[in-house]
Short mmCIF file of C-alpha atoms in Angstrom, two decimals:
data_model
loop_
_atom_site.label_atom_id
_atom_site.label_comp_id
_atom_site.label_asym_id
_atom_site.label_seq_id
_atom_site.Cartn_x
_atom_site.Cartn_y
_atom_site.Cartn_z
CA MET G 1 71.68 133.33 72.55
CA THR G 2 73.18 135.38 69.73
CA SER G 3 75.43 138.44 69.86
CA GLU G 4 72.41 140.52 68.84
CA LYS G 5 70.78 139.74 72.17
CA ARG G 6 71.11 142.68 74.54
CA VAL G 7 71.99 141.72 78.11
CA VAL G 8 72.03 144.54 80.66
CA VAL G 9 73.63 143.80 84.03
CA ILE G 10 72.93 146.16 86.93
CA GLY G 11 75.93 145.89 89.25
CA GLY G 12 79.65 146.08 88.55
CA GLY G 13 80.82 143.85 91.37
CA LEU G 14 82.13 140.29 91.45
CA ALA G 15 78.92 138.62 90.24
CA GLY G 16 78.10 141.07 87.45
CA LEU G 17 81.60 141.15 86.01
CA ARG G 18 81.98 137.37 86.20
CA LEU G 19 78.77 136.98 84.21
CA ALA G 20 79.91 139.51 81.60
CA SER G 21 83.23 137.70 81.17
CA ARG G 22 81.50 134.33 80.83
CA LEU G 23 79.05 135.58 78.20
CA GLY G 24 81.83 137.10 76.11
CA PRO G 25 80.83 137.49 72.45
CA ALA G 26 77.65 135.45 72.90
CA ALA G 27 75.67 138.63 73.56
CA THR G 28 75.89 142.40 73.53
CA VAL G 29 76.52 143.07 77.22
CA THR G 30 76.25 146.35 79.12
CA VAL G 31 77.22 146.48 82.81
CA LEU G 32 75.98 149.46 84.83
CA GLY G 33 78.35 150.03 87.76
CA GLU G 34 77.29 152.58 90.36
CA GLU G 35 80.75 153.03 91.88
CA THR G 36 83.33 155.21 90.15
CA HIS G 37 86.27 153.11 91.30
CA VAL G 38 87.96 150.51 89.15
CA PRO G 39 86.11 147.25 89.97
CA TYR G 40 87.59 145.62 93.06
CA ASN G 41 87.41 142.49 95.18
CA ARG G 42 85.41 143.41 98.26
CA VAL G 43 86.86 140.44 100.16
CA LEU G 44 90.22 142.24 100.32
CA LEU G 45 89.01 145.51 101.84
CA ALA G 46 90.16 144.53 105.34
CA GLU G 47 93.68 144.05 103.97
CA VAL G 48 93.56 147.57 102.52
CA LEU G 49 92.33 148.94 105.86
CA ALA G 50 95.14 147.13 107.68
CA GLY G 51 97.67 148.79 105.36
CA ARG G 52 98.90 145.48 103.95
CA TYR G 53 97.51 146.07 100.44
CA ALA G 54 97.28 149.19 98.33
CA PRO G 55 93.78 149.72 96.91
CA GLU G 56 94.94 148.90 93.38
CA VAL G 57 95.91 145.38 94.49
CA THR G 58 92.21 144.59 94.95
CA ALA G 59 91.35 145.39 91.31
CA LEU G 60 89.39 142.80 89.36
CA PRO G 61 90.32 142.01 85.74
CA SER G 62 89.26 144.89 83.52
CA PRO G 63 85.93 144.19 81.79
CA GLY G 64 86.70 146.68 79.04
CA PRO G 65 84.08 148.92 77.43
CA VAL G 66 81.10 146.80 78.53
CA LEU G 67 81.29 148.49 81.96
CA ARG G 68 79.81 151.95 82.44
CA ARG G 69 81.30 153.19 85.71
CA GLY G 70 79.59 155.78 87.89
CA VAL G 71 76.15 155.14 86.37
CA ARG G 72 73.26 154.32 88.69
CA ALA G 73 70.13 152.54 87.53
CA VAL G 74 67.10 154.37 88.93
CA ARG G 75 64.16 152.54 87.33
CA VAL G 76 63.38 149.32 85.51
CA ASP G 77 60.53 149.60 82.99
CA ARG G 78 59.44 146.03 82.40
CA ALA G 79 56.87 146.92 79.72
CA GLU G 80 59.43 148.93 77.78
CA GLN G 81 62.21 146.43 78.63
CA ALA G 82 64.59 149.24 79.50
CA VAL G 83 66.66 150.52 82.40
CA HIS G 84 66.58 154.24 83.13
CA CYS G 85 69.80 155.68 84.58
CA ASP G 86 70.63 158.70 86.71
CA ASP G 87 72.59 160.34 83.88
CA GLY G 88 69.47 160.44 81.71
CA THR G 89 70.43 157.51 79.50
CA VAL G 90 68.22 154.50 78.82
CA ALA G 91 69.59 150.97 78.38
CA PRO G 92 67.19 148.68 76.49
CA TYR G 93 67.44 144.95 77.17
CA ASP G 94 66.32 141.57 75.96
CA THR G 95 67.60 140.03 79.19
CA LEU G 96 68.16 141.97 82.41
CA VAL G 97 70.35 140.70 85.23
CA LEU G 98 70.15 142.22 88.70
CA ALA G 99 73.50 141.94 90.47
CA THR G 100 72.84 144.82 92.84
CA GLY G 101 74.59 143.27 95.84
CA SER G 102 73.81 144.33 99.38
CA ASN G 103 74.00 147.34 101.66
CA ALA G 104 75.50 147.59 105.11
CA VAL G 105 72.87 147.41 107.84
CA LEU G 106 72.69 150.65 109.83
CA PRO G 107 71.29 149.71 113.25
CA PRO G 108 68.57 151.77 114.96
CA LEU G 109 70.91 153.44 117.45
CA ARG G 110 70.00 156.53 119.38
CA GLY G 111 72.05 159.44 118.08
CA LEU G 112 73.02 157.77 114.80
CA PHE G 113 70.87 160.15 112.78
CA GLU G 114 69.36 163.50 113.54
CA PRO G 115 65.57 163.84 113.19
CA ASP G 116 64.71 163.81 109.48
CA GLY G 117 68.41 163.36 108.64
CA ARG G 118 70.33 160.51 107.01
CA GLU G 119 73.89 161.75 107.45
CA LEU G 120 76.19 159.77 109.72
CA PRO G 121 78.14 161.72 112.35
CA GLU G 122 81.78 162.44 111.59
CA GLY G 123 83.83 159.44 112.71
CA VAL G 124 81.06 156.85 112.13
CA HIS G 125 81.67 154.51 109.21
CA ALA G 126 80.03 151.56 107.56
CA PHE G 127 82.54 149.04 106.17
CA ARG G 128 81.18 147.78 102.89
CA THR G 129 82.63 149.70 99.92
CA MET G 130 86.01 151.00 98.82
CA ASP G 131 84.83 154.53 99.69
CA ASP G 132 84.01 153.29 103.22
CA CYS G 133 87.44 151.69 103.46
CA LEU G 134 89.33 154.78 102.26
CA ALA G 135 87.38 157.11 104.55
CA LEU G 136 88.03 154.83 107.52
CA SER G 137 91.72 154.54 106.63
CA ALA G 138 92.02 158.32 106.58
CA ALA G 139 90.46 158.54 110.04
CA VAL G 140 92.71 155.96 111.72
CA ARG G 141 96.10 156.62 113.24
CA PRO G 142 98.00 155.13 116.20
CA GLY G 143 96.19 155.75 119.47
CA VAL G 144 92.77 156.49 117.96
CA ARG G 145 89.97 154.97 120.05
CA ALA G 146 87.90 152.76 117.76
CA VAL G 147 84.73 150.85 118.61
CA VAL G 148 83.57 148.12 116.21
CA ILE G 149 79.87 147.26 116.58
CA GLY G 150 79.31 143.68 115.44
CA GLY G 151 81.32 140.51 115.99
CA GLY G 152 80.61 138.62 112.79
CA LEU G 153 83.03 137.98 109.95
CA LEU G 154 83.12 141.63 108.91
CA GLY G 155 83.45 143.00 112.44
CA VAL G 156 86.27 140.63 113.32
CA SER G 157 88.11 141.55 110.11
CA ALA G 158 87.67 145.27 110.78
CA ALA G 159 88.80 145.00 114.41
CA ARG G 160 91.95 143.09 113.44
CA ALA G 161 92.75 145.58 110.67
CA LEU G 162 92.30 148.59 112.97
CA ALA G 163 94.51 147.01 115.62
CA ALA G 164 97.19 146.45 112.97
CA ARG G 165 97.06 150.20 112.29
CA GLY G 166 97.73 150.97 115.96
CA ALA G 167 94.20 151.92 117.00
CA VAL G 168 92.91 151.15 120.48
CA VAL G 169 90.07 148.80 119.52
CA VAL G 170 86.97 147.67 121.38
CA LEU G 171 84.69 145.13 119.71
CA ALA G 172 81.06 145.02 120.92
CA GLN G 173 79.12 141.88 119.99
CA GLN G 174 75.47 141.40 120.91
CA GLY G 175 75.62 137.62 120.64
CA GLU G 176 77.26 135.13 122.97
CA ARG G 177 80.39 134.65 120.86
CA LEU G 178 82.31 135.93 117.87
CA MET G 179 81.39 134.74 114.38
CA GLU G 180 78.56 132.68 115.80
CA ARG G 181 77.18 131.89 112.32
CA GLN G 182 80.39 130.12 111.31
CA LEU G 183 82.21 129.00 114.46
CA ASP G 184 81.35 126.77 117.38
CA ALA G 185 81.98 127.86 120.98
CA ASP G 186 85.50 126.40 121.23
CA ALA G 187 86.68 127.91 117.94
CA SER G 188 85.15 131.25 118.83
CA ALA G 189 86.95 131.24 122.17
CA LEU G 190 90.30 130.65 120.42
CA LEU G 191 89.53 133.49 118.04
CA ALA G 192 88.71 135.78 120.96
CA THR G 193 92.01 134.88 122.64
CA HIS G 194 93.89 135.68 119.45
CA LEU G 195 92.23 139.09 119.08
CA THR G 196 92.74 139.91 122.76
CA GLU G 197 96.47 139.20 122.46
CA LEU G 198 96.56 141.65 119.56
CA GLY G 199 95.12 144.32 121.81
CA VAL G 200 91.42 144.13 120.91
CA GLU G 201 89.09 144.47 123.91
CA ILE G 202 86.06 142.23 123.38
CA HIS G 203 82.59 142.60 124.91
CA THR G 204 80.12 139.81 124.09
CA GLU G 205 76.43 139.70 125.05
CA CYS G 206 76.73 143.45 124.83
CA ARG G 207 73.91 145.50 123.32
CA VAL G 208 74.73 148.97 122.03
CA ARG G 209 72.00 151.49 122.79
CA GLY G 210 73.25 154.63 121.12
CA LEU G 211 76.00 157.08 120.22
CA THR G 212 77.05 160.29 121.87
CA THR G 213 78.07 163.14 119.59
CA THR G 214 79.18 166.74 119.75
CA ALA G 215 76.87 169.52 118.65
CA PRO G 216 77.21 170.43 114.95
CA ALA G 217 80.25 172.63 114.34
CA PRO G 218 79.34 176.17 113.21
CA SER G 219 80.36 177.35 109.78
CA ALA G 220 83.16 179.90 109.54
CA SER G 221 80.67 182.71 108.89
CA GLU G 222 78.49 181.62 111.83
CA ALA G 223 81.53 181.47 114.10
CA ARG G 224 82.67 184.95 113.05
CA GLY G 225 79.15 186.30 113.48
CA ALA G 226 79.06 184.97 117.01
CA GLY G 227 82.45 186.47 117.77
CA GLY G 228 84.20 183.09 117.73
CA GLY G 229 87.09 181.68 115.78
CA ALA G 230 87.24 178.93 113.22
CA PRO G 231 85.25 175.67 113.59
CA ALA G 232 86.78 172.98 115.80
CA ALA G 233 89.45 170.87 114.14
CA GLY G 234 88.24 167.55 112.77
CA ALA G 235 84.59 168.52 112.45
CA ALA G 236 83.17 169.84 109.20
CA PRO G 237 80.86 172.85 109.47
CA GLY G 238 77.38 171.67 110.38
CA GLN G 239 78.66 168.15 111.08
CA ARG G 240 78.27 166.29 114.36
CA ARG G 241 81.22 164.21 115.56
CA VAL G 242 80.98 160.94 117.47
CA THR G 243 82.44 160.93 120.98
CA GLY G 244 81.31 157.64 122.43
CA VAL G 245 79.16 154.52 122.36
CA GLU G 246 76.48 153.91 125.01
CA LEU G 247 75.76 150.33 126.05
CA ALA G 248 72.41 149.07 127.29
CA ASP G 249 73.82 148.51 130.79
CA GLY G 250 74.68 152.21 131.04
CA TYR G 251 78.40 151.82 130.40
CA ARG G 252 79.94 154.27 127.93
CA LEU G 253 82.88 153.59 125.63
CA GLU G 254 84.91 156.61 124.53
CA ALA G 255 85.29 156.62 120.76
CA ASP G 256 86.95 158.71 118.07
CA VAL G 257 85.91 156.23 115.39
CA VAL G 258 82.94 153.85 115.26
CA VAL G 259 82.65 151.07 112.69
CA LEU G 260 79.19 149.67 111.96
CA ALA G 261 79.68 145.98 111.10
CA CYS G 262 76.13 144.82 111.79
CA GLY G 263 75.62 142.70 108.73
CA VAL G 264 74.32 143.37 105.25
CA ARG G 265 70.91 143.47 103.61
CA PRO G 266 70.19 142.56 99.96
CA ARG G 267 69.62 145.58 97.72
CA THR G 268 66.12 144.91 96.41
CA GLY G 269 64.75 148.43 95.91
CA LEU G 270 64.87 148.41 92.09
CA ALA G 271 63.33 144.95 91.92
CA GLN G 272 60.60 145.84 94.40
CA ALA G 273 59.72 149.04 92.53
CA ALA G 274 59.50 146.97 89.33
CA GLY G 275 56.99 144.60 90.96
CA LEU G 276 59.21 141.52 91.22
CA GLU G 277 58.75 138.98 93.99
CA ILE G 278 60.80 139.84 97.07
CA ARG G 279 61.25 137.97 100.34
CA LYS G 280 64.61 138.26 102.05
CA GLY G 281 66.12 138.89 98.62
CA ILE G 282 64.97 138.84 95.00
CA VAL G 283 63.36 135.42 94.59
CA VAL G 284 64.86 133.28 91.80
CA ASP G 285 64.35 129.75 90.53
CA ASP G 286 66.90 127.12 89.47
CA GLU G 287 67.62 129.11 86.29
CA LEU G 288 68.08 132.21 88.45
CA ARG G 289 64.97 133.78 86.91
CA THR G 290 62.87 136.21 88.89
CA SER G 291 59.07 136.37 88.69
CA ASP G 292 59.63 138.08 85.31
CA PRO G 293 61.25 135.47 83.01
CA ARG G 294 63.20 138.20 81.17
CA ILE G 295 64.89 139.27 84.42
CA HIS G 296 67.43 137.25 86.42
CA ALA G 297 69.22 137.95 89.72
CA ILE G 298 72.58 136.74 91.03
CA GLY G 299 74.89 137.41 93.95
CA ASP G 300 74.10 139.00 97.29
CA CYS G 301 70.71 140.34 96.16
CA ALA G 302 69.34 136.96 95.06
CA GLU G 303 67.33 134.49 97.16
CA HIS G 304 67.38 130.91 95.92
CA ALA G 305 65.40 128.17 97.66
CA GLY G 306 64.98 130.44 100.68
CA GLN G 307 68.71 131.14 100.97
CA VAL G 308 70.58 134.42 100.59
CA TYR G 309 74.28 133.55 100.67
CA GLY G 310 76.12 136.86 100.82
CA LEU G 311 79.40 135.13 99.97
CA ALA G 312 81.80 135.58 97.08
CA GLY G 313 81.85 131.86 96.26
CA ALA G 314 78.09 131.73 95.83
CA ALA G 315 78.09 134.89 93.67
CA LEU G 316 80.66 133.36 91.31
CA GLU G 317 78.82 130.03 91.10
CA GLN G 318 75.55 131.80 90.33
CA ALA G 319 77.19 133.92 87.62
CA ASP G 320 78.65 130.80 86.00
CA ALA G 321 75.32 128.96 86.20
CA LEU G 322 73.44 131.89 84.66
CA ALA G 323 75.98 132.20 81.85
CA ALA G 324 75.33 128.54 81.04
CA VAL G 325 71.57 129.14 81.07
CA LEU G 326 71.78 132.20 78.83
CA THR G 327 74.06 130.49 76.31
CA GLY G 328 71.85 127.42 76.03
CA GLY G 329 73.58 125.15 78.51
CA ARG G 330 70.55 125.13 80.81
CA ALA G 331 72.56 123.79 83.73
CA PRO G 332 70.32 124.35 86.75
CA TYR G 333 71.66 126.07 89.84
CA THR G 334 71.08 123.83 92.83
CA GLY G 335 72.64 125.96 95.56
CA THR G 336 76.13 126.60 96.91
CA ARG G 337 77.94 124.67 99.59
CA ALA G 338 79.66 127.62 101.20
CA LEU G 339 83.15 127.54 102.66
CA THR G 340 84.20 130.52 104.77
CA ARG G 341 87.93 131.13 104.88
CA LEU G 342 89.69 134.02 106.59
CA THR G 343 93.24 135.04 107.42
CA LEU G 344 93.58 137.47 110.30
CA GLY G 345 96.92 139.21 110.32
CA GLY G 346 99.87 139.12 108.01
CA THR G 347 102.62 136.58 108.51
CA GLY G 348 104.22 135.10 111.59
CA ASP G 349 102.88 134.69 115.10
CA ASP G 350 100.32 137.48 114.83
CA SER G 351 98.36 135.75 112.05
CA LEU G 352 95.50 133.30 112.39
CA ASP G 353 93.89 131.24 109.64
CA LEU G 354 90.40 129.91 110.04
CA ALA G 355 87.92 128.02 107.89
CA ALA G 356 84.38 126.78 108.44
CA PHE G 357 81.98 124.86 106.23
CA GLY G 358 78.56 123.28 106.49
CA GLU G 359 76.88 122.70 109.83
CA THR G 360 79.39 123.39 112.58
CA THR G 361 76.90 122.89 115.43
CA PRO G 362 75.85 119.22 115.78
CA ARG G 363 72.24 118.07 116.00
CA PRO G 364 71.18 115.42 118.53
CA GLY G 365 72.53 112.10 117.35
CA ASP G 366 75.41 113.56 115.35
CA ASP G 367 78.98 112.46 115.99
CA VAL G 368 81.76 114.98 116.58
CA VAL G 369 85.47 114.43 116.17
CA ALA G 370 87.73 117.20 117.48
CA LEU G 371 91.49 117.61 117.72
CA ALA G 372 93.03 120.48 119.70
CA ASP G 373 96.69 121.32 120.20
CA GLY G 374 97.21 123.90 122.93
CA THR G 375 100.91 124.29 122.17
CA ARG G 376 100.48 124.95 118.47
CA ARG G 377 97.12 126.63 119.10
CA THR G 378 95.30 124.67 116.44
CA TYR G 379 91.75 123.35 116.52
CA ARG G 380 89.93 121.04 114.14
CA LYS G 381 86.43 119.71 114.46
CA VAL G 382 84.14 117.84 112.07
CA VAL G 383 80.49 116.90 112.44
CA LEU G 384 79.28 113.53 111.12
CA ARG G 385 75.66 112.59 110.49
CA GLY G 386 75.54 108.88 109.96
CA ASP G 387 78.48 108.21 107.64
CA ARG G 388 78.41 111.67 106.01
CA LEU G 389 80.55 114.68 106.80
CA VAL G 390 78.15 117.63 107.27
CA GLY G 391 80.42 120.40 108.58
CA GLY G 392 83.67 121.41 110.15
CA VAL G 393 85.78 124.14 111.73
CA LEU G 394 89.55 124.59 111.51
CA LEU G 395 91.71 127.21 113.20
CA GLY G 396 95.43 127.79 113.09
CA GLU G 397 96.42 125.16 110.50
CA LEU G 398 94.46 124.70 107.29
CA SER G 399 96.53 122.14 105.39
CA THR G 400 93.65 119.65 105.50
CA VAL G 401 90.80 121.99 104.63
CA GLY G 402 90.91 121.19 100.91
CA ALA G 403 90.53 117.44 101.45
CA LEU G 404 87.82 117.90 104.08
CA ALA G 405 85.87 120.34 101.90
CA ARG G 406 86.04 118.00 98.88
CA THR G 407 84.73 115.12 101.02
CA TRP G 408 81.92 117.33 102.33
CA GLU G 409 81.00 118.66 98.88
CA GLY G 410 81.03 115.20 97.34
CA GLY G 411 78.70 113.75 99.97
CA GLU G 412 80.78 110.57 100.12
CA PRO G 413 81.60 108.77 103.40
CA PRO G 414 85.12 109.74 104.55
CA HIS G 415 87.39 106.70 104.14
CA ASP G 416 89.97 107.69 106.76
CA LEU G 417 88.71 110.53 108.94
CA PHE G 418 91.75 110.63 111.20
CA HIS G 419 94.01 110.93 108.16
CA LEU G 420 91.85 113.82 106.88
CA LEU G 421 92.13 115.64 110.20
CA THR G 422 95.89 115.32 110.62
CA ASP G 423 98.53 117.56 109.06
CA ASP G 424 99.15 115.39 106.04
CA GLY G 425 95.45 114.83 105.35
CA GLY G 426 95.43 117.02 102.26
CA HIS G 427 98.46 115.37 100.63
#
């Protein structure tokens, strides 16, 4: 690839900016970033919500003039090899990279939207972008009743952050346990105990049916015309406000704030409209090419070998692999061995570190080694298949996670498993 080659990247998040930095002077790169904010690390949004970080702390390294902020791609013309943008500009490309990320899933709840409307009630927030985070931060104060819908990684992070801000938090999880994709039953139970001690009320196996809201507030002119006063405080004119969450068993949770943490869905609309192959995400091969060889996809929007990762580590690995492909390295991408790591809380007794990797639920015939310390409230478990480490969970003390993860990633038999599991295993 030469510097005359035009590479257009749609998406100014972690994956798109990593690719641009890796390509450097090897191509003429343009990154189209829909958000107006300085690029930021989405992983740190819960820390911003908790009040531990200022928004500027989350900023990614500046990509310089290659990034066009606040510009949304609206159409990809494959015949013309150009991207049409919402500001009327057209970005021609030799190579196009889709790094469009994912959107928060908005569940089909009764009362979430009005008929033929797509506006969320006042007080209801997704938790995916910096705008979501800032709006939610503005709505939270000590004593506010907050309901988090969803007990996965994002929901747990949001619940902990809201509790740190003094909100009265209820977490409603449809599944049997928290973070069921990453944690086994024992680890999930320890996590639930930790959150409960921080004041979070947890309901598992709990299906949310709908929201209750107030009637839309009248505008000032409508109120005066009806002989009334100004609109009610806290509700914009014409805006409904959430008042509660209805559960399938008929129970109702009072709520001033509702956080929708029901997962994410790859953003594939542009690719689908352009006629590219879509399954769960935008289908790519080992060179991260879509069904059009001039178009690639990386990050949360990409599906490789049937897998959509939705994790920062995978997005970075895919960006690095694609940079190698585009600069002639041709190193194939063979998938990411994902490690989930999370710190809940700040420092001291109210914090909890956890990590999970690989297959944390054993298959028949697998061996499991687990160490639990009730006094120190630590838990470590690894799953062995034959002589290979295939997964593990650690809570409370992560000094050995590096050594365990390297053994897992390398696919080598662990030489001294007990040493790896004990405190000095990583040293």
